[in-house]
């Protein structure tokens, strides 16, 4: 067991997506589904480790938790017209 002086790393999305993608989210300070929902799918897809498989797994996980990506600005403006 790890001593108390070395707290465990955040387990956000552990077992859902691979470590490189989790690290990329960590680097962007995204540590919850709520924070993730503030980004568009395209923004997340540009991060290291987010290929087709990872995005599919992430979207499925988000759907199961009733969370979605932010809509792109172009789509927002079309909906308001």
Coordinates of C-alpha atoms in Angstrom, one line a residue:
X1 CA 0.0 0.0 0.0
X2 CA 1.2 3.5 -0.8
X3 CA 2.1 5.6 2.2
X4 CA -0.1 8.6 3.1
X5 CA 2.7 11.0 1.9
X6 CA 2.0 9.8 -1.7
X7 CA -1.7 10.3 -2.4
X8 CA -3.1 8.3 -5.3
X9 CA -3.4 10.0 -8.6
X10 CA -6.9 11.0 -9.7
X11 CA -8.8 8.0 -11.1
X12 CA -11.1 10.1 -13.4
X13 CA -12.0 7.8 -16.3
X14 CA -9.7 5.0 -15.2
X15 CA -10.7 1.8 -16.9
X16 CA -12.7 3.8 -19.5
X17 CA -10.0 5.4 -21.6
X18 CA -6.2 4.7 -21.9
X19 CA -3.7 6.5 -19.7
X20 CA -2.3 8.8 -22.5
X21 CA -5.7 10.2 -23.0
X22 CA -6.3 10.5 -19.3
X23 CA -3.0 12.4 -18.9
X24 CA -4.0 14.8 -21.7
X25 CA -7.2 15.6 -19.8
X26 CA -5.2 16.0 -16.6
X27 CA -2.9 18.5 -18.4
X28 CA -6.0 20.5 -19.4
X29 CA -7.3 20.4 -15.8
X30 CA -10.3 18.3 -16.9
X31 CA -11.0 16.0 -13.9
X32 CA -14.8 15.6 -14.0
X33 CA -17.6 14.9 -16.5
X34 CA -18.9 18.4 -15.7
X35 CA -15.7 20.0 -16.8
X36 CA -15.5 17.7 -19.8
X37 CA -19.0 18.9 -20.9
X38 CA -17.6 22.4 -21.2
X39 CA -15.6 21.3 -24.3
X40 CA -16.7 20.4 -27.7
X41 CA -16.1 16.9 -29.2
X42 CA -13.7 18.5 -31.7
X43 CA -11.7 20.2 -28.9
X44 CA -11.2 16.9 -27.0
X45 CA -10.5 14.9 -30.2
X46 CA -7.5 17.2 -30.8
X47 CA -5.8 16.1 -27.6
X48 CA -3.1 13.5 -27.6
X49 CA -4.5 10.0 -27.2
X50 CA -8.0 10.7 -28.4
X51 CA -8.4 8.5 -31.5
X52 CA -11.6 7.0 -32.8
X53 CA -11.8 4.2 -30.3
X54 CA -11.1 6.4 -27.3
X55 CA -13.7 9.0 -28.4
X56 CA -16.3 6.2 -28.9
X57 CA -15.6 4.8 -25.4
X58 CA -15.7 8.3 -23.9
X59 CA -19.0 9.2 -25.6
X60 CA -20.6 6.0 -24.4
X61 CA -19.5 6.7 -20.9
X62 CA -20.8 10.3 -21.1
X63 CA -24.1 9.1 -22.4
X64 CA -24.5 6.6 -19.6
X65 CA -24.0 9.5 -17.2
X66 CA -26.4 11.8 -19.2
X67 CA -23.5 14.2 -20.1
X68 CA -22.7 15.5 -23.5
X69 CA -20.1 17.6 -25.2
X70 CA -20.6 21.4 -25.7
X71 CA -22.2 22.1 -29.0
X72 CA -19.9 23.8 -31.5
X73 CA -20.4 27.6 -31.8
X74 CA -21.5 27.3 -35.5
X75 CA -24.4 25.0 -34.5
X76 CA -25.4 27.2 -31.7
X77 CA -25.8 30.2 -33.9
X78 CA -27.9 28.2 -36.4
X79 CA -30.2 27.1 -33.7
X80 CA -30.8 30.6 -32.5
X81 CA -31.8 31.9 -36.0

